[in-house]
Coordinates of C-alpha atoms in Angstrom, one line a residue:
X9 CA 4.5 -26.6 33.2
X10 CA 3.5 -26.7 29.3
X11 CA 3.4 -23.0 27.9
X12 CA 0.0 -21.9 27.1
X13 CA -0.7 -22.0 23.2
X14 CA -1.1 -18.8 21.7
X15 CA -3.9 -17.3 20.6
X16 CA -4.9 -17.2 17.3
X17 CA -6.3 -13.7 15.7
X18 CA -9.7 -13.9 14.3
X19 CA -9.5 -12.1 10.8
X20 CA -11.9 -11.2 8.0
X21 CA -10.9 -9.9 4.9
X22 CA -13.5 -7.5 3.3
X23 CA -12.6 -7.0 -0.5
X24 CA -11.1 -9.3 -2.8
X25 CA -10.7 -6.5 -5.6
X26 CA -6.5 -6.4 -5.1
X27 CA -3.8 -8.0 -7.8
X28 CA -2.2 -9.2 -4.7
X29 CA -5.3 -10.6 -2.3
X30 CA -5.2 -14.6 -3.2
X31 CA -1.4 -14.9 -2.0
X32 CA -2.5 -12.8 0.9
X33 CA -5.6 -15.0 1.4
X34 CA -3.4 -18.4 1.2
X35 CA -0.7 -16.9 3.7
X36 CA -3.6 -16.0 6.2
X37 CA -5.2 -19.6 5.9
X38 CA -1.5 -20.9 6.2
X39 CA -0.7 -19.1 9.1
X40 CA -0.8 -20.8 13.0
X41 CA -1.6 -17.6 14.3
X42 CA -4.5 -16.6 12.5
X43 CA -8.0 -18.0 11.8
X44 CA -9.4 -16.2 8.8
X45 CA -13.3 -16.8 9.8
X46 CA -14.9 -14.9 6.2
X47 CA -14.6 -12.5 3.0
X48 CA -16.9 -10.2 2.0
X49 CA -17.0 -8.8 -1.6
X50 CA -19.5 -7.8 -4.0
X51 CA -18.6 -10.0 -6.8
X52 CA -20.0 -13.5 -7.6
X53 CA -16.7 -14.7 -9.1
X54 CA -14.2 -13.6 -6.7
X55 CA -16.1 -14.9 -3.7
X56 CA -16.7 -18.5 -5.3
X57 CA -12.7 -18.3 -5.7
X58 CA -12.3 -17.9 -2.1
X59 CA -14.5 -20.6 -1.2
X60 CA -12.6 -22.8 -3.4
X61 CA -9.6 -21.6 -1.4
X62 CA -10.9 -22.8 1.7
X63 CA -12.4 -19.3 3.6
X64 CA -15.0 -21.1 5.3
X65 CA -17.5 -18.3 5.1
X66 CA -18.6 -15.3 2.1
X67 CA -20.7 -12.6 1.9
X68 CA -21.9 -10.5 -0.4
X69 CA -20.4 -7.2 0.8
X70 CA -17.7 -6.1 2.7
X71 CA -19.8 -4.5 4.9
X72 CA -22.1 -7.3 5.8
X73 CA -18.5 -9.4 6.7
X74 CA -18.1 -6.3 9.3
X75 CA -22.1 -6.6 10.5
X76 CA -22.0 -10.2 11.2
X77 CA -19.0 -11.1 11.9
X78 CA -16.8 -11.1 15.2
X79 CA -13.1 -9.8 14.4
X80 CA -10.0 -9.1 15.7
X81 CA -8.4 -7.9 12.3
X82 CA -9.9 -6.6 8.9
X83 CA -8.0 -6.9 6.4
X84 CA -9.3 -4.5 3.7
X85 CA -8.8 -4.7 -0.1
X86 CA -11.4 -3.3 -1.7
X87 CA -12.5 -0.3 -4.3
X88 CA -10.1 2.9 -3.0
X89 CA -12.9 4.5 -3.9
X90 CA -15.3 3.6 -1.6
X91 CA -12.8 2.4 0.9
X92 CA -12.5 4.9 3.5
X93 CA -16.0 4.7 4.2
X94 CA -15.1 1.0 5.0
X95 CA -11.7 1.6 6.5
X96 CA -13.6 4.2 9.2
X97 CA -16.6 1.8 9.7
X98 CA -14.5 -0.9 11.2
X99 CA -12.6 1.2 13.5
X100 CA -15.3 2.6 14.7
X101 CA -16.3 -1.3 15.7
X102 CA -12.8 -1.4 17.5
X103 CA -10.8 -3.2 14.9
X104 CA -7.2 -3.4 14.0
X105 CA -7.2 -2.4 10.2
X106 CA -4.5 -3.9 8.1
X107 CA -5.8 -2.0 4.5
X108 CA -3.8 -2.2 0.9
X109 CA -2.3 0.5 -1.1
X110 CA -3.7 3.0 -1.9
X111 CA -5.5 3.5 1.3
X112 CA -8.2 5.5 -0.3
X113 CA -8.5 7.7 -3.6
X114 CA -9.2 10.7 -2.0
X115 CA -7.0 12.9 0.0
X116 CA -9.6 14.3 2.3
X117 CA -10.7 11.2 2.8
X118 CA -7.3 9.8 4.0
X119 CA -7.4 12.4 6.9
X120 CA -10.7 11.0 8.0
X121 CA -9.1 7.8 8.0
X122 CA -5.8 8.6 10.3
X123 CA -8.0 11.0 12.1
X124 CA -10.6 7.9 13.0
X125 CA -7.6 5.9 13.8
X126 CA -6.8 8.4 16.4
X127 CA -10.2 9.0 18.0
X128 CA -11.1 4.9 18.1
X129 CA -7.6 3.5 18.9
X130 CA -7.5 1.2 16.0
X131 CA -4.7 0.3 14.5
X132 CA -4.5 1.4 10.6
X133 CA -1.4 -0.2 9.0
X134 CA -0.9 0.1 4.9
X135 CA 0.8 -2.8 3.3
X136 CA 3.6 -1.1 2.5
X137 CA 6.0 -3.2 -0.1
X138 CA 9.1 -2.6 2.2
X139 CA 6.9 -4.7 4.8
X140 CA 5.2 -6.8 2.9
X141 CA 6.0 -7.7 -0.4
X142 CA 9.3 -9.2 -2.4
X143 CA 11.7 -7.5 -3.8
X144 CA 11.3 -3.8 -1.7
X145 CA 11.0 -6.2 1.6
X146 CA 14.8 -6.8 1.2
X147 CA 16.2 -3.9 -0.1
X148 CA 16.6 -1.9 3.1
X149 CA 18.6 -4.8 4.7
X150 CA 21.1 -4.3 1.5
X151 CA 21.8 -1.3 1.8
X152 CA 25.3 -1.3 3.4
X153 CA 26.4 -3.0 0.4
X154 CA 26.2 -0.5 -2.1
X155 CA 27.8 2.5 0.2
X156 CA 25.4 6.2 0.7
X157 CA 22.2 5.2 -1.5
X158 CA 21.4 8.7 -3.4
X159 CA 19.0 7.7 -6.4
X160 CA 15.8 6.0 -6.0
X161 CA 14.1 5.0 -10.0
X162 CA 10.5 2.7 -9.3
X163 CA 8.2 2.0 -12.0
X164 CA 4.4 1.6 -10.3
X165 CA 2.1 -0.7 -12.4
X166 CA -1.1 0.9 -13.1
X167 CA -4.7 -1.3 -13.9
X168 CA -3.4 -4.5 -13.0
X169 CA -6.0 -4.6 -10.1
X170 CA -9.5 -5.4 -10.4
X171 CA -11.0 -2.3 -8.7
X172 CA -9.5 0.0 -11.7
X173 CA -12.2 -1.3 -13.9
X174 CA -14.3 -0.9 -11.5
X175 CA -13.5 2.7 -10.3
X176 CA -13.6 3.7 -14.3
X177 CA -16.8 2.4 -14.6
X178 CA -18.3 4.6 -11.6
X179 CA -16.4 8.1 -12.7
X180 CA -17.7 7.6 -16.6
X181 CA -21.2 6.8 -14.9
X182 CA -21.2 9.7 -12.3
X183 CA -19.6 13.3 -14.1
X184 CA -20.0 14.8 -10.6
X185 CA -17.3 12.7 -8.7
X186 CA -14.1 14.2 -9.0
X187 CA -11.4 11.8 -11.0
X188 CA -8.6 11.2 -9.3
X189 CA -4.7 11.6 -10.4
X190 CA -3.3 9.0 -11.7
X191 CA 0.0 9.6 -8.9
X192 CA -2.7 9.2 -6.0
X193 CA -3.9 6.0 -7.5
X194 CA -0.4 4.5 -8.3
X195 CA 2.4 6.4 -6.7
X196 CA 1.7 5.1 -2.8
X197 CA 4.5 2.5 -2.5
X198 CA 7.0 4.3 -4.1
X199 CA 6.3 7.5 -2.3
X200 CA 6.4 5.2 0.5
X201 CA 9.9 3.5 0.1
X202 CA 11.2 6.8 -1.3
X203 CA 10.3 8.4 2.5
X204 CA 12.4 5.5 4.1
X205 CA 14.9 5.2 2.3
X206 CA 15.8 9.3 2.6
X207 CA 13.4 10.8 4.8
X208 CA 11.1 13.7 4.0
X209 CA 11.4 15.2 0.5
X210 CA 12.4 19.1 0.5
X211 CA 10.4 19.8 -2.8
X212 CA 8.3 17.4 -5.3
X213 CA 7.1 17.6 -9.0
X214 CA 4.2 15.5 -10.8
X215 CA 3.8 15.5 -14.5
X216 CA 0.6 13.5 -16.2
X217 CA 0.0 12.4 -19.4
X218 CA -3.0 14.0 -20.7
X219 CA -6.0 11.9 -21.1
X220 CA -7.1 11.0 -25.0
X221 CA -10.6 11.5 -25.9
X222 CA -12.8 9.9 -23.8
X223 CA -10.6 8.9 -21.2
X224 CA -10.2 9.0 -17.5
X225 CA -6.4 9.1 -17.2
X226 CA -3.3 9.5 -19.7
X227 CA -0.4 7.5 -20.9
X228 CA 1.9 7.2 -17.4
X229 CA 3.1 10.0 -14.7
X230 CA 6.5 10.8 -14.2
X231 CA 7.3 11.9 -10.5
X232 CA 10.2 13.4 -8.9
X233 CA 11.4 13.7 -5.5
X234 CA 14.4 15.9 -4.0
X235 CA 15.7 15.5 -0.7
X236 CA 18.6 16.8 0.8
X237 CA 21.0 14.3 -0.1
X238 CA 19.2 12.2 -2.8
X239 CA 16.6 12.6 -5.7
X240 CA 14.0 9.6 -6.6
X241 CA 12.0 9.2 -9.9
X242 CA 9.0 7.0 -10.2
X243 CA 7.4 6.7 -13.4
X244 CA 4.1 5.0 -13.3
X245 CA 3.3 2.8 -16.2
X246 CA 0.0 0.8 -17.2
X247 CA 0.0 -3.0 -17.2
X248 CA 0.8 -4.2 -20.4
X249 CA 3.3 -1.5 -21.2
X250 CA 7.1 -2.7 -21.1
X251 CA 8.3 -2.7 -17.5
X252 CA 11.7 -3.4 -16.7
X253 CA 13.2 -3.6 -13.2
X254 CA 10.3 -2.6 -10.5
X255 CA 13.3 -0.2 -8.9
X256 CA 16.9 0.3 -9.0
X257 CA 18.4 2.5 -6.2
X258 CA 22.2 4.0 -6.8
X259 CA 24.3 4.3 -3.9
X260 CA 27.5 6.0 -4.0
X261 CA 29.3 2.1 -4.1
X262 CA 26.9 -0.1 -6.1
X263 CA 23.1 -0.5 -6.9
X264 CA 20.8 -2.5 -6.2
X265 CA 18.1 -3.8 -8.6
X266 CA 14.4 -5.2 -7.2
X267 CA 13.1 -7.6 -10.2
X268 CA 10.3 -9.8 -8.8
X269 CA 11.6 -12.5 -6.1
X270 CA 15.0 -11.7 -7.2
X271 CA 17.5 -8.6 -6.0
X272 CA 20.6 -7.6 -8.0
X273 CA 23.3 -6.4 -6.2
X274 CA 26.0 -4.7 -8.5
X275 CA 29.0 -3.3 -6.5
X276 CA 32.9 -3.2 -5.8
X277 CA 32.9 -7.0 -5.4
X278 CA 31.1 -7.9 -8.6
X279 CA 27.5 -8.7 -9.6
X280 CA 25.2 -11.0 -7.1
X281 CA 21.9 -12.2 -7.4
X282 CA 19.8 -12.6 -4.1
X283 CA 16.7 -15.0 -4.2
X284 CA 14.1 -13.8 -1.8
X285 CA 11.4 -15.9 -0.5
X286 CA 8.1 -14.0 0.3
X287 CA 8.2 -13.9 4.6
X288 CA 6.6 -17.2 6.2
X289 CA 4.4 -14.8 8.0
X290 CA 3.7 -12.0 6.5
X291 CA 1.7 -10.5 9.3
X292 CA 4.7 -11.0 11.7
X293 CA 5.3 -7.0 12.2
X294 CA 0.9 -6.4 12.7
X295 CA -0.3 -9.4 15.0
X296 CA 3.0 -8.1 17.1
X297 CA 1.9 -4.5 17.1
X298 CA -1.7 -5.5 17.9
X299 CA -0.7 -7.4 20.9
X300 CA 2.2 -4.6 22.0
X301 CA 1.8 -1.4 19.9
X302 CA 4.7 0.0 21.2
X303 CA 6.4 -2.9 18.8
X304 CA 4.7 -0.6 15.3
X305 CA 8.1 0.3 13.0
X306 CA 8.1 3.9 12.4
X307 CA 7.2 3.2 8.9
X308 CA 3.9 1.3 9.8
X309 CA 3.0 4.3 11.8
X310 CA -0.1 6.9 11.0
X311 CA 2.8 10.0 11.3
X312 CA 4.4 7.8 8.5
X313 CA 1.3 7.6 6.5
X314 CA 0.7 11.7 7.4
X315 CA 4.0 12.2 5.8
X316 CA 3.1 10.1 2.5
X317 CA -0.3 12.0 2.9
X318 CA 1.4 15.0 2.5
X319 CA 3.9 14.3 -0.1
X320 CA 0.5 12.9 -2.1
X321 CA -1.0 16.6 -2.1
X322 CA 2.5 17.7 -3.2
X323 CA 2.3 16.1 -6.0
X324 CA -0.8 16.6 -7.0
X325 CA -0.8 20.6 -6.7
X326 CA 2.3 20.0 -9.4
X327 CA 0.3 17.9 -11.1
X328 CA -2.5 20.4 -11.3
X329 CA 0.1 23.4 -12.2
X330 CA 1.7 21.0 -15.1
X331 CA 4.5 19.8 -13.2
X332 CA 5.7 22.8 -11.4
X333 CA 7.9 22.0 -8.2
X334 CA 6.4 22.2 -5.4
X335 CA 8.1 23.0 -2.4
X336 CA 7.2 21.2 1.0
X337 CA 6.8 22.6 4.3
X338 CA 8.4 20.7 6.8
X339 CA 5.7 20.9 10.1
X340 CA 7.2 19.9 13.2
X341 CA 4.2 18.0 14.9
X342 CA 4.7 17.2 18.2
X343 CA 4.4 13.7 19.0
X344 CA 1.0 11.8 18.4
X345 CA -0.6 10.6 21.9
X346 CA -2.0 6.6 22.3
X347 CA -1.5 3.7 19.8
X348 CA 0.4 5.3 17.5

């Protein structure tokens, strides 16, 4: 007989305050397997934009998207600030949570999050670039080109997003919040691809630029990583600031250069440039975990986010003690029961 069509995933995406959300919006609306039924965000300008788009429905918070709404998948991309909050409230409604970097601005916060993950049975997946995003989506698949990889540089773009602005403006208006580092803010997806490309670092160091008169955060952050076998260096820079290659890792062969759509593979047999074209459905790896979440890669995992979680509060102790390395216990933790 005919094969039964499959079902398509009812998503809502609640924030439109990410660099990255429209091509994320127009991939959802493009995708079979997906109906994305609203938005919800608190500005006037990005929620006309998304009408314009074609989401069929807006509201005027990401939280009233959650209220009225019937979901199978949030997509979150909102203030980090004020995300967790978000990020815990629909779990607690039973919904998968895809949410983009960084998950909140807060470290305590973050444990809330993985621990509300674990007592709902959500899903929580980060967007991490090596999933998601051109050029660190096809550098793992490289790698046997360029022999042992042993260097990881990244430069992390800070303030291209809209919620920076709007983050600044509630830390200059509130002297009680706590401001957070600018490694937390930035450093997640380099952290991130660091952690899979060598595993768990052995010791970590974090050294800011100290804020002018005035301001919130300095000129950049300059963060290093030592593993066994490898070291990684990500320097986060602000938009606007000359940029360069977004990575470059050096393997014992070759290296291999992420610049936009494009990777640069230098090695034994010459220079080669690989055109990469953003996945046909980027949501590929989540609507399969959803359905089997025994399908989740390890690095879409919560004990993969734990790790980053940790290496985060490495670096900022450093940070704190003007870049002194800090070295990093290495917990065993027994294996996580459930969906994760």
């Amino acid at each position: 007989g005919a094969m039964a069509p499959a079902r398509r995933w009812r998503v809502g995406v609640a924030g439109l305050a990410r660099a990255g959300i429209w091509r994320r919006v127009r991939a959802c609306l493009a995708d079979p397997g997906e109906e994305l039924v609203a938005a919800g965000d608190g500005d006037g300008g990005r929620r006309r934009r998304a009408l314009a788009l074609g989401v069929p429905r807006v509201y005027r918070s990401p939280r009233e998207l959650l209220s009225r709404e019937s979901l199978d998948l949030v997509h979150i991309a909102a203030n980090p600030g004020r995300q967790g909050a978000l990020i815990r409230s629909a779990l607690m409604r039973g919904l998968d949570v895809v949410v983009e970097l960084p998950v909140t601005a807060d470290l305590a916060e973050l444990a809330k999050v993985v621990a509300a993950s674990k007592t709902y049975g959500g899903l929580l997946i980060p967007l991490w670039p090596s999933v998601f995003d051109p050029p660190w989506l096809g550098a793992p698949g490289q790698l046997a080109r360029i022999g042992r990889p042993h260097h990881l540089e990244v430069v992390q773009v800070a303030g291209l997003d809209p919620w920076w602005e709007e983050l600044a403006y509630e830390l200059a208006d509130d002297p009680q919040l706590p401001v957070p580092t600018l490694t937390r803010l930035a450093a997640f997806p380099g952290v991130a691809l660091a952690l899979e490309l060598f595993g768990t670092p052995e010791a970590v160091a974090a050294q800011e630029a100290p804020p002018g008169p005035g301001a919130l955060w300095g000129d950049g952050a300059t963060l290093i990583l030592t593993f066994p076998q490898a070291t990684a260096r990500v320097r986060v820079v602000w938009a606007g600031q000359r940029q360069g290659p977004t990575f470059i890792l050096y393997g014992t062969e070759g290296r291999l250069e992420g610049r936009g759509l494009r990777l640069i593979l230098e090695g034994p047999g010459g220079r080669s440039t690989l055109g990469l074209a953003p996945p046909s459905s980027p949501w590929e790896p989540v609507l399969q975990a959803v359905v089997d979440p025994a399908s989740l890669p390890r690095s879409l995992s919560l004990a993969h986010l734990q790790v980053v979680a940790q290496v985060l509060a490495g670096l900022d102790a450093s940070a704190a003690a003007a870049g002194r390395l800090q070295p990093l216990a290495h917990r065993s933790r027994p294996a996580a029961s459930g969906r994760q």
